[in-house]
Amino acid sequence: MDEIDWLSWVPQQRATLLFVIRDGEVLLIHKKRGLGEGKINGPGGRLEPGETPLECAIREVEEELLITPVGVRFAGELRFQFLDGLSIHGYVFTASSFEGNPTETDEAAPMWTPLDRIPYDRMWEDDRLWFPHMLDGRPFDGRFLFDGDVLIDHELRST
């Protein structure tokens, strides 16, 4: 981590994640394609030109699960550097509810998960580090170094 100049670091991509949390459960997805295919995650994706992170987060949930999140709020930021050169700045949001019915699409299969049974063993390695902050409503800022799917190093702080 010390070899990366995070102050001048510029990501190749900017992306979002959004998690609906209500009634002791979180709405996760089984990702069916793209980066992280096969893993459990939250709905999300890359920002389009001119789009804010909030707009992207809402759009991605609408596209992936055919619902509109309600009560959306910012939760934290994630910066990922992969040894192969890929770099992503992620913005994490939560929502307290939604309109519609979570529906499986070509991109994602929805799955409600009790907050005390988060399937970290089927998620990205960094999730077990920052997810508790998000679930507790504690804003966070994380930096993660990956070699493929393997977490090499990280820094995580509450903001």
Tab-separated table of N, CA, C and O in Angstrom, residues 2-123:
chain	number	residue	atom	x	y	z
A	2	ASP	N	2.047	1.152	0.616
A	2	ASP	CA	2.918	2.317	0.721
A	2	ASP	C	3.464	2.755	-0.636
A	2	ASP	O	3.870	3.897	-0.807
A	3	GLU	N	3.493	1.838	-1.594
A	3	GLU	CA	4.034	2.164	-2.914
A	3	GLU	C	3.041	2.939	-3.783
A	3	GLU	O	3.418	3.472	-4.821
A	4	ILE	N	1.799	3.003	-3.353
A	4	ILE	CA	0.777	3.718	-4.124
A	4	ILE	C	0.627	5.126	-3.573
A	4	ILE	O	0.414	5.310	-2.376
A	5	ASP	N	0.735	6.108	-4.431
A	5	ASP	CA	0.538	7.502	-4.034
A	5	ASP	C	-0.957	7.803	-4.136
A	5	ASP	O	-1.454	8.233	-5.166
A	6	TRP	N	-1.676	7.523	-3.047
A	6	TRP	CA	-3.133	7.660	-3.047
A	6	TRP	C	-3.577	9.100	-3.245
A	6	TRP	O	-4.691	9.349	-3.688
A	7	LEU	N	-2.726	10.085	-2.911
A	7	LEU	CA	-3.101	11.492	-3.086
A	7	LEU	C	-3.184	11.880	-4.561
A	7	LEU	O	-3.984	12.727	-4.946
A	8	SER	N	-2.357	11.267	-5.395
A	8	SER	CA	-2.397	11.584	-6.834
A	8	SER	C	-3.028	10.450	-7.651
A	8	SER	O	-3.090	10.536	-8.876
A	9	TRP	N	-3.482	9.401	-6.981
A	9	TRP	CA	-4.089	8.232	-7.623
A	9	TRP	C	-5.339	8.647	-8.398
A	9	TRP	O	-6.188	9.381	-7.889
A	10	VAL	N	-5.438	8.221	-9.631
A	10	VAL	CA	-6.602	8.515	-10.472
A	10	VAL	C	-7.174	7.188	-10.958
A	10	VAL	O	-6.467	6.417	-11.623
A	11	PRO	N	-8.427	6.875	-10.624
A	11	PRO	CA	-9.002	5.592	-11.024
A	11	PRO	C	-9.336	5.547	-12.511
A	11	PRO	O	-9.673	6.564	-13.111
A	12	GLN	N	-9.264	4.355	-13.078
A	12	GLN	CA	-9.694	4.153	-14.458
A	12	GLN	C	-11.213	4.179	-14.553
A	12	GLN	O	-11.768	4.563	-15.569
A	13	GLN	N	-11.868	3.732	-13.485
A	13	GLN	CA	-13.324	3.634	-13.484
A	13	GLN	C	-13.877	4.172	-12.169
A	13	GLN	O	-13.213	4.113	-11.137
A	14	ARG	N	-15.103	4.676	-12.256
A	14	ARG	CA	-15.850	5.047	-11.054
A	14	ARG	C	-17.128	4.218	-11.067
A	14	ARG	O	-17.754	4.050	-12.119
A	15	ALA	N	-17.504	3.695	-9.904
A	15	ALA	CA	-18.633	2.776	-9.842
A	15	ALA	C	-19.369	2.934	-8.513
A	15	ALA	O	-18.894	3.627	-7.605
A	16	THR	N	-20.525	2.286	-8.432
A	16	THR	CA	-21.348	2.369	-7.227
A	16	THR	C	-21.805	0.986	-6.782
A	16	THR	O	-21.816	0.034	-7.560
A	17	LEU	N	-22.194	0.907	-5.525
A	17	LEU	CA	-22.901	-0.224	-4.942
A	17	LEU	C	-24.028	0.351	-4.102
A	17	LEU	O	-23.853	1.414	-3.481
A	18	LEU	N	-25.170	-0.332	-4.066
A	18	LEU	CA	-26.281	0.116	-3.238
A	18	LEU	C	-26.918	-1.103	-2.578
A	18	LEU	O	-27.229	-2.087	-3.253
A	19	PHE	N	-27.123	-1.001	-1.270
A	19	PHE	CA	-27.693	-2.096	-0.490
A	19	PHE	C	-28.976	-1.629	0.184
A	19	PHE	O	-28.956	-0.679	0.960
A	20	VAL	N	-30.093	-2.297	-0.102
A	20	VAL	CA	-31.349	-2.036	0.602
A	20	VAL	C	-31.287	-2.822	1.908
A	20	VAL	O	-31.053	-4.038	1.902
A	21	ILE	N	-31.475	-2.110	3.024
A	21	ILE	CA	-31.424	-2.723	4.344
A	21	ILE	C	-32.734	-2.419	5.053
A	21	ILE	O	-33.083	-1.250	5.250
A	22	ARG	N	-33.474	-3.486	5.399
A	22	ARG	CA	-34.731	-3.279	6.131
A	22	ARG	C	-35.155	-4.566	6.823
A	22	ARG	O	-34.847	-5.664	6.369
A	23	ASP	N	-35.847	-4.400	7.918
A	23	ASP	CA	-36.408	-5.529	8.667
A	23	ASP	C	-35.369	-6.605	8.984
A	23	ASP	O	-35.648	-7.804	8.882
A	24	GLY	N	-34.155	-6.180	9.353
A	24	GLY	CA	-33.130	-7.127	9.752
A	24	GLY	C	-32.505	-7.914	8.612
A	24	GLY	O	-31.836	-8.924	8.858
A	25	GLU	N	-32.725	-7.451	7.371
A	25	GLU	CA	-32.171	-8.128	6.207
A	25	GLU	C	-31.551	-7.127	5.251
A	25	GLU	O	-31.875	-5.936	5.283
A	26	VAL	N	-30.660	-7.620	4.391
A	26	VAL	CA	-30.056	-6.802	3.349
A	26	VAL	C	-30.317	-7.496	2.020
A	26	VAL	O	-30.256	-8.727	1.928
A	27	LEU	N	-30.621	-6.700	1.004
A	27	LEU	CA	-30.859	-7.231	-0.332
A	27	LEU	C	-29.528	-7.324	-1.062
A	27	LEU	O	-28.926	-6.310	-1.410
A	28	LEU	N	-29.059	-8.549	-1.263
A	28	LEU	CA	-27.825	-8.815	-1.986
A	28	LEU	C	-28.179	-9.373	-3.362
A	28	LEU	O	-29.332	-9.661	-3.640
A	29	ILE	N	-27.162	-9.534	-4.198
A	29	ILE	CA	-27.364	-10.160	-5.500
A	29	ILE	C	-26.321	-11.237	-5.724
A	29	ILE	O	-25.217	-11.179	-5.185
A	30	HIS	N	-26.702	-12.223	-6.514
A	30	HIS	CA	-25.742	-13.167	-7.071
A	30	HIS	C	-25.403	-12.595	-8.433
A	30	HIS	O	-26.265	-12.509	-9.309
A	31	LYS	N	-24.171	-12.135	-8.606
A	31	LYS	CA	-23.749	-11.445	-9.826
A	31	LYS	C	-23.554	-12.466	-10.945
A	31	LYS	O	-22.812	-13.427	-10.799
A	32	LYS	N	-24.221	-12.231	-12.064
A	32	LYS	CA	-24.241	-13.200	-13.147
A	32	LYS	C	-23.277	-12.897	-14.287
A	32	LYS	O	-23.038	-13.756	-15.131
A	33	ARG	N	-22.723	-11.674	-14.326
A	33	ARG	CA	-21.760	-11.350	-15.386
A	33	ARG	C	-20.918	-10.141	-14.975
A	33	ARG	O	-21.241	-9.439	-14.035
A	34	GLY	N	-19.824	-9.926	-15.716
A	34	GLY	CA	-18.958	-8.780	-15.448
A	34	GLY	C	-17.981	-9.039	-14.314
A	34	GLY	O	-17.826	-10.172	-13.847
A	35	LEU	N	-17.312	-7.973	-13.865
A	35	LEU	CA	-16.350	-8.063	-12.777
A	35	LEU	C	-17.045	-8.626	-11.544
A	35	LEU	O	-18.082	-8.127	-11.130
A	36	GLY	N	-16.486	-9.678	-10.984
A	36	GLY	CA	-17.095	-10.295	-9.814
A	36	GLY	C	-18.168	-11.323	-10.144
A	36	GLY	O	-18.910	-11.746	-9.264
A	37	GLU	N	-18.238	-11.741	-11.396
A	37	GLU	CA	-19.227	-12.746	-11.806
A	37	GLU	C	-19.141	-13.961	-10.899
A	37	GLU	O	-18.051	-14.443	-10.585
A	38	GLY	N	-20.293	-14.424	-10.432
A	38	GLY	CA	-20.351	-15.576	-9.553
A	38	GLY	C	-20.297	-15.240	-8.079
A	38	GLY	O	-20.602	-16.075	-7.229
A	39	LYS	N	-19.926	-14.022	-7.752
A	39	LYS	CA	-19.836	-13.606	-6.349
A	39	LYS	C	-21.174	-13.027	-5.872
A	39	LYS	O	-22.024	-12.645	-6.669
A	40	ILE	N	-21.311	-12.958	-4.555
A	40	ILE	CA	-22.435	-12.261	-3.929
A	40	ILE	C	-21.979	-10.830	-3.699
A	40	ILE	O	-20.867	-10.589	-3.239
A	41	ASN	N	-22.845	-9.873	-4.020
A	41	ASN	CA	-22.501	-8.468	-3.892
A	41	ASN	C	-23.795	-7.682	-3.755
A	41	ASN	O	-24.847	-8.260	-3.514
A	42	GLY	N	-23.702	-6.378	-3.964
A	42	GLY	CA	-24.885	-5.539	-4.044
A	42	GLY	C	-25.032	-5.075	-5.475
A	42	GLY	O	-24.062	-5.099	-6.245
A	43	PRO	N	-26.209	-4.638	-5.866
A	43	PRO	CA	-26.351	-4.098	-7.210
A	43	PRO	C	-25.504	-2.845	-7.374
A	43	PRO	O	-25.325	-2.078	-6.435
A	44	GLY	N	-24.978	-2.674	-8.567
A	44	GLY	CA	-24.148	-1.503	-8.827
A	44	GLY	C	-23.474	-1.610	-10.170
A	44	GLY	O	-23.662	-2.579	-10.902
A	45	GLY	N	-22.688	-0.601	-10.477
A	45	GLY	CA	-21.980	-0.602	-11.746
A	45	GLY	C	-21.278	0.711	-11.991
A	45	GLY	O	-21.206	1.576	-11.110
A	46	ARG	N	-20.796	0.852	-13.204
A	46	ARG	CA	-19.982	2.014	-13.581
A	46	ARG	C	-20.824	3.251	-13.869
A	46	ARG	O	-21.902	3.165	-14.450
A	47	LEU	N	-20.247	4.398	-13.497
A	47	LEU	CA	-20.877	5.679	-13.800
A	47	LEU	C	-20.822	5.941	-15.290
A	47	LEU	O	-19.817	5.654	-15.948
A	48	GLU	N	-21.896	6.510	-15.820
A	48	GLU	CA	-21.924	6.957	-17.206
A	48	GLU	C	-21.482	8.415	-17.246
A	48	GLU	O	-21.547	9.126	-16.234
A	49	PRO	N	-20.994	8.897	-18.396
A	49	PRO	CA	-20.556	10.296	-18.491
A	49	PRO	C	-21.644	11.266	-18.027
A	49	PRO	O	-22.811	11.129	-18.401
A	50	GLY	N	-21.249	12.214	-17.168
A	50	GLY	CA	-22.172	13.227	-16.679
A	50	GLY	C	-23.067	12.776	-15.546
A	50	GLY	O	-23.856	13.561	-15.016
A	51	GLU	N	-22.949	11.538	-15.118
A	51	GLU	CA	-23.802	10.972	-14.078
A	51	GLU	C	-23.140	11.130	-12.712
A	51	GLU	O	-21.931	10.939	-12.579
A	52	THR	N	-23.920	11.468	-11.698
A	52	THR	CA	-23.396	11.519	-10.334
A	52	THR	C	-23.394	10.103	-9.756
A	52	THR	O	-24.133	9.225	-10.230
A	53	PRO	N	-22.604	9.877	-8.709
A	53	PRO	CA	-22.648	8.563	-8.071
A	53	PRO	C	-24.064	8.183	-7.591
A	53	PRO	O	-24.475	7.033	-7.762
A	54	LEU	N	-24.806	9.118	-7.027
A	54	LEU	CA	-26.162	8.819	-6.575
A	54	LEU	C	-27.057	8.420	-7.748
A	54	LEU	O	-27.797	7.433	-7.662
A	55	GLU	N	-26.994	9.155	-8.832
A	55	GLU	CA	-27.798	8.811	-10.011
A	55	GLU	C	-27.435	7.430	-10.535
A	55	GLU	O	-28.302	6.632	-10.906
A	56	CYS	N	-26.146	7.129	-10.553
A	56	CYS	CA	-25.681	5.828	-11.020
A	56	CYS	C	-26.192	4.710	-10.113
A	56	CYS	O	-26.668	3.677	-10.604
A	57	ALA	N	-26.092	4.895	-8.819
A	57	ALA	CA	-26.516	3.860	-7.878
A	57	ALA	C	-27.989	3.523	-8.074
A	57	ALA	O	-28.367	2.343	-8.131
A	58	ILE	N	-28.824	4.535	-8.196
A	58	ILE	CA	-30.260	4.311	-8.397
A	58	ILE	C	-30.521	3.635	-9.739
A	58	ILE	O	-31.273	2.650	-9.828
A	59	ARG	N	-29.877	4.113	-10.788
A	59	ARG	CA	-30.061	3.530	-12.126
A	59	ARG	C	-29.652	2.062	-12.150
A	59	ARG	O	-30.362	1.211	-12.698
A	60	GLU	N	-28.522	1.752	-11.546
A	60	GLU	CA	-28.039	0.372	-11.559
A	60	GLU	C	-28.989	-0.572	-10.826
A	60	GLU	O	-29.229	-1.697	-11.278
A	61	VAL	N	-29.559	-0.143	-9.706
A	61	VAL	CA	-30.524	-0.978	-8.994
A	61	VAL	C	-31.773	-1.183	-9.862
A	61	VAL	O	-32.298	-2.298	-9.950
A	62	GLU	N	-32.212	-0.110	-10.513
A	62	GLU	CA	-33.379	-0.232	-11.396
A	62	GLU	C	-33.106	-1.208	-12.532
A	62	GLU	O	-33.969	-2.026	-12.872
A	63	GLU	N	-31.912	-1.157	-13.115
A	63	GLU	CA	-31.566	-2.041	-14.234
A	63	GLU	C	-31.357	-3.485	-13.790
A	63	GLU	O	-31.791	-4.417	-14.477
A	64	GLU	N	-30.704	-3.684	-12.653
A	64	GLU	CA	-30.340	-5.035	-12.236
A	64	GLU	C	-31.444	-5.781	-11.509
A	64	GLU	O	-31.510	-7.013	-11.598
A	65	LEU	N	-32.308	-5.062	-10.780
A	65	LEU	CA	-33.339	-5.737	-9.979
A	65	LEU	C	-34.762	-5.261	-10.275
A	65	LEU	O	-35.710	-5.760	-9.669
A	66	LEU	N	-34.904	-4.279	-11.160
A	66	LEU	CA	-36.222	-3.749	-11.567
A	66	LEU	C	-37.005	-3.169	-10.399
A	66	LEU	O	-38.226	-3.278	-10.329
A	67	ILE	N	-36.278	-2.534	-9.460
A	67	ILE	CA	-36.892	-1.807	-8.349
A	67	ILE	C	-36.268	-0.418	-8.273
A	67	ILE	O	-35.189	-0.186	-8.809
A	68	THR	N	-36.965	0.491	-7.582
A	68	THR	CA	-36.442	1.835	-7.353
A	68	THR	C	-36.163	1.992	-5.861
A	68	THR	O	-37.093	1.892	-5.043
A	69	PRO	N	-34.899	2.197	-5.493
A	69	PRO	CA	-34.582	2.355	-4.072
A	69	PRO	C	-35.156	3.654	-3.508
A	69	PRO	O	-35.244	4.658	-4.203
A	70	VAL	N	-35.531	3.601	-2.237
A	70	VAL	CA	-36.120	4.742	-1.530
A	70	VAL	C	-35.319	4.965	-0.248
A	70	VAL	O	-34.858	4.014	0.382
A	71	GLY	N	-35.177	6.233	0.145
A	71	GLY	CA	-34.421	6.555	1.362
A	71	GLY	C	-32.943	6.297	1.182
A	71	GLY	O	-32.278	5.795	2.093
A	72	VAL	N	-32.419	6.672	0.026
A	72	VAL	CA	-31.010	6.406	-0.299
A	72	VAL	C	-30.112	7.399	0.428
A	72	VAL	O	-30.387	8.591	0.470
A	73	ARG	N	-29.025	6.851	0.989
A	73	ARG	CA	-28.043	7.720	1.626
A	73	ARG	C	-26.641	7.179	1.389
A	73	ARG	O	-26.428	5.983	1.229
A	74	PHE	N	-25.686	8.102	1.376
A	74	PHE	CA	-24.281	7.763	1.165
A	74	PHE	C	-23.757	7.011	2.376
A	74	PHE	O	-24.031	7.387	3.519
A	75	ALA	N	-22.957	5.945	2.135
A	75	ALA	CA	-22.418	5.146	3.234
A	75	ALA	C	-20.896	5.207	3.328
A	75	ALA	O	-20.355	5.180	4.430
A	76	GLY	N	-20.204	5.272	2.174
A	76	GLY	CA	-18.747	5.287	2.225
A	76	GLY	C	-18.118	5.196	0.851
A	76	GLY	O	-18.814	5.124	-0.165
A	77	GLU	N	-16.776	5.226	0.853
A	77	GLU	CA	-16.021	5.171	-0.401
A	77	GLU	C	-15.003	4.043	-0.343
A	77	GLU	O	-14.449	3.749	0.714
A	78	LEU	N	-14.774	3.448	-1.513
A	78	LEU	CA	-13.821	2.357	-1.658
A	78	LEU	C	-12.909	2.659	-2.838
A	78	LEU	O	-13.378	3.064	-3.896
A	79	ARG	N	-11.625	2.437	-2.646
A	79	ARG	CA	-10.664	2.609	-3.742
A	79	ARG	C	-9.940	1.287	-3.929
A	79	ARG	O	-9.372	0.754	-2.974
A	80	PHE	N	-10.016	0.774	-5.148
A	80	PHE	CA	-9.419	-0.523	-5.459
A	80	PHE	C	-8.306	-0.360	-6.478
A	80	PHE	O	-8.519	0.243	-7.527
A	81	GLN	N	-7.158	-0.928	-6.154
A	81	GLN	CA	-6.060	-1.008	-7.110
A	81	GLN	C	-5.740	-2.482	-7.288
A	81	GLN	O	-5.512	-3.197	-6.308
A	82	PHE	N	-5.759	-2.932	-8.536
A	82	PHE	CA	-5.427	-4.308	-8.860
A	82	PHE	C	-4.021	-4.333	-9.445
A	82	PHE	O	-3.621	-3.411	-10.157
A	83	LEU	N	-3.287	-5.398	-9.165
A	83	LEU	CA	-1.917	-5.506	-9.650
A	83	LEU	C	-1.837	-5.525	-11.174
A	83	LEU	O	-0.820	-5.143	-11.742
A	84	ASP	N	-2.928	-5.924	-11.844
A	84	ASP	CA	-2.928	-5.929	-13.314
A	84	ASP	C	-3.143	-4.531	-13.899
A	84	ASP	O	-3.169	-4.359	-15.112
A	85	GLY	N	-3.319	-3.511	-13.019
A	85	GLY	CA	-3.467	-2.137	-13.475
A	85	GLY	C	-4.859	-1.567	-13.329
A	85	GLY	O	-5.047	-0.353	-13.321
A	86	LEU	N	-5.884	-2.420	-13.231
A	86	LEU	CA	-7.255	-1.934	-13.070
A	86	LEU	C	-7.371	-1.134	-11.776
A	86	LEU	O	-6.838	-1.542	-10.735
A	87	SER	N	-8.035	0.012	-11.838
A	87	SER	CA	-8.269	0.829	-10.643
A	87	SER	C	-9.700	1.347	-10.668
A	87	SER	O	-10.188	1.803	-11.700
A	88	ILE	N	-10.375	1.251	-9.515
A	88	ILE	CA	-11.791	1.622	-9.413
A	88	ILE	C	-12.016	2.429	-8.138
A	88	ILE	O	-11.559	2.046	-7.058
A	89	HIS	N	-12.730	3.538	-8.280
A	89	HIS	CA	-13.181	4.332	-7.128
A	89	HIS	C	-14.667	4.022	-6.965
A	89	HIS	O	-15.464	4.316	-7.851
A	90	GLY	N	-15.013	3.413	-5.838
A	90	GLY	CA	-16.393	3.018	-5.591
A	90	GLY	C	-17.068	3.877	-4.552
A	90	GLY	O	-16.452	4.324	-3.589
A	91	TYR	N	-18.362	4.094	-4.775
A	91	TYR	CA	-19.208	4.853	-3.856
A	91	TYR	C	-20.303	3.908	-3.380
A	91	TYR	O	-21.008	3.315	-4.194
A	92	VAL	N	-20.444	3.767	-2.057
A	92	VAL	CA	-21.404	2.835	-1.477
A	92	VAL	C	-22.580	3.615	-0.899
A	92	VAL	O	-22.389	4.619	-0.200
A	93	PHE	N	-23.780	3.117	-1.190
A	93	PHE	CA	-25.015	3.720	-0.703
A	93	PHE	C	-25.871	2.648	-0.046
A	93	PHE	O	-25.743	1.463	-0.350
A	94	THR	N	-26.747	3.103	0.853
A	94	THR	CA	-27.772	2.227	1.410
A	94	THR	C	-29.132	2.850	1.117
A	94	THR	O	-29.233	4.050	0.841
A	95	ALA	N	-30.157	2.032	1.184
A	95	ALA	CA	-31.541	2.495	1.031
A	95	ALA	C	-32.374	1.804	2.100
A	95	ALA	O	-32.091	0.661	2.483
A	96	SER	N	-33.392	2.492	2.576
A	96	SER	CA	-34.240	1.943	3.634
A	96	SER	C	-35.435	1.179	3.083
A	96	SER	O	-36.083	0.437	3.814
A	97	SER	N	-35.718	1.345	1.789
A	97	SER	CA	-36.849	0.647	1.194
A	97	SER	C	-36.722	0.707	-0.331
A	97	SER	O	-35.701	1.147	-0.862
A	98	PHE	N	-37.793	0.316	-1.018
A	98	PHE	CA	-37.795	0.342	-2.476
A	98	PHE	C	-39.234	0.249	-2.971
A	98	PHE	O	-40.157	-0.112	-2.227
A	99	GLU	N	-39.416	0.589	-4.241
A	99	GLU	CA	-40.705	0.435	-4.913
A	99	GLU	C	-40.551	-0.639	-5.974
A	99	GLU	O	-39.556	-0.663	-6.703
A	100	GLY	N	-41.521	-1.539	-6.063
A	100	GLY	CA	-41.481	-2.616	-7.035
A	100	GLY	C	-41.197	-3.942	-6.364
A	100	GLY	O	-41.258	-4.069	-5.134
A	101	ASN	N	-40.904	-4.941	-7.170
A	101	ASN	CA	-40.601	-6.282	-6.674
A	101	ASN	C	-39.237	-6.703	-7.205
A	101	ASN	O	-39.035	-6.719	-8.424
A	102	PRO	N	-38.292	-7.041	-6.302
A	102	PRO	CA	-36.985	-7.476	-6.777
A	102	PRO	C	-37.134	-8.648	-7.742
A	102	PRO	O	-37.773	-9.648	-7.426
A	103	THR	N	-36.570	-8.489	-8.917
A	103	THR	CA	-36.733	-9.454	-10.003
A	103	THR	C	-35.376	-9.830	-10.583
A	103	THR	O	-34.530	-8.967	-10.803
A	104	GLU	N	-35.198	-11.110	-10.865
A	104	GLU	CA	-33.957	-11.565	-11.479
A	104	GLU	C	-33.869	-11.046	-12.913
A	104	GLU	O	-34.861	-11.017	-13.637
A	105	THR	N	-32.653	-10.613	-13.290
A	105	THR	CA	-32.389	-10.128	-14.644
A	105	THR	C	-31.166	-10.872	-15.200
A	105	THR	O	-30.615	-11.742	-14.529
A	106	ASP	N	-30.743	-10.491	-16.394
A	106	ASP	CA	-29.546	-11.089	-16.995
A	106	ASP	C	-28.295	-10.811	-16.167
A	106	ASP	O	-27.310	-11.535	-16.278
A	107	GLU	N	-28.346	-9.746	-15.350
A	107	GLU	CA	-27.167	-9.337	-14.584
A	107	GLU	C	-27.127	-9.884	-13.169
A	107	GLU	O	-26.043	-10.094	-12.621
A	108	ALA	N	-28.302	-10.081	-12.548
A	108	ALA	CA	-28.315	-10.356	-11.117
A	108	ALA	C	-29.544	-11.137	-10.676
A	108	ALA	O	-30.641	-10.940	-11.212
A	109	ALA	N	-29.335	-11.984	-9.665
A	109	ALA	CA	-30.427	-12.683	-8.999
A	109	ALA	C	-30.513	-12.147	-7.571
A	109	ALA	O	-29.531	-12.202	-6.830
A	110	PRO	N	-31.666	-11.568	-7.177
A	110	PRO	CA	-31.788	-10.991	-5.833
A	110	PRO	C	-31.856	-12.060	-4.753
A	110	PRO	O	-32.350	-13.164	-4.978
A	111	MET	N	-31.330	-11.706	-3.576
A	111	MET	CA	-31.402	-12.605	-2.428
A	111	MET	C	-31.426	-11.797	-1.123
A	111	MET	O	-30.504	-11.055	-0.836
A	112	TRP	N	-32.523	-11.934	-0.382
A	112	TRP	CA	-32.611	-11.304	0.931
A	112	TRP	C	-31.799	-12.144	1.904
A	112	TRP	O	-31.915	-13.362	1.943
A	113	THR	N	-30.976	-11.471	2.699
A	113	THR	CA	-30.065	-12.163	3.607
A	113	THR	C	-30.171	-11.549	5.000
A	113	THR	O	-30.052	-10.330	5.142
A	114	PRO	N	-30.403	-12.370	6.041
A	114	PRO	CA	-30.403	-11.837	7.405
A	114	PRO	C	-29.057	-11.179	7.718
A	114	PRO	O	-28.000	-11.674	7.305
A	115	LEU	N	-29.108	-10.070	8.437
A	115	LEU	CA	-27.892	-9.312	8.747
A	115	LEU	C	-26.872	-10.116	9.542
A	115	LEU	O	-25.681	-9.831	9.472
A	116	ASP	N	-27.311	-11.139	10.258
A	116	ASP	CA	-26.374	-11.959	11.027
A	116	ASP	C	-25.884	-13.180	10.243
A	116	ASP	O	-25.195	-14.038	10.783
A	117	ARG	N	-26.221	-13.251	8.941
A	117	ARG	CA	-25.772	-14.382	8.115
A	117	ARG	C	-25.243	-13.905	6.756
A	117	ARG	O	-25.508	-14.521	5.725
A	118	ILE	N	-24.479	-12.829	6.770
A	118	ILE	CA	-23.894	-12.310	5.531
A	118	ILE	C	-22.915	-13.371	4.989
A	118	ILE	O	-22.034	-13.817	5.726
A	119	PRO	N	-23.038	-13.786	3.721
A	119	PRO	CA	-22.187	-14.853	3.175
A	119	PRO	C	-20.816	-14.352	2.713
A	119	PRO	O	-20.468	-14.404	1.523
A	120	TYR	N	-20.010	-13.878	3.662
A	120	TYR	CA	-18.713	-13.296	3.325
A	120	TYR	C	-17.825	-14.257	2.528
A	120	TYR	O	-17.012	-13.822	1.721
A	121	ASP	N	-17.987	-15.559	2.756
A	121	ASP	CA	-17.156	-16.533	2.051
A	121	ASP	C	-17.468	-16.594	0.555
A	121	ASP	O	-16.700	-17.170	-0.212
A	122	ARG	N	-18.575	-15.969	0.119
A	122	ARG	CA	-18.948	-15.944	-1.298
A	122	ARG	C	-18.845	-14.535	-1.882
A	122	ARG	O	-19.285	-14.283	-2.991
A	123	MET	N	-18.238	-13.609	-1.122
A	123	MET	CA	-18.130	-12.207	-1.525
A	123	MET	C	-16.660	-11.839	-1.755
A	123	MET	O	-15.763	-12.629	-1.493
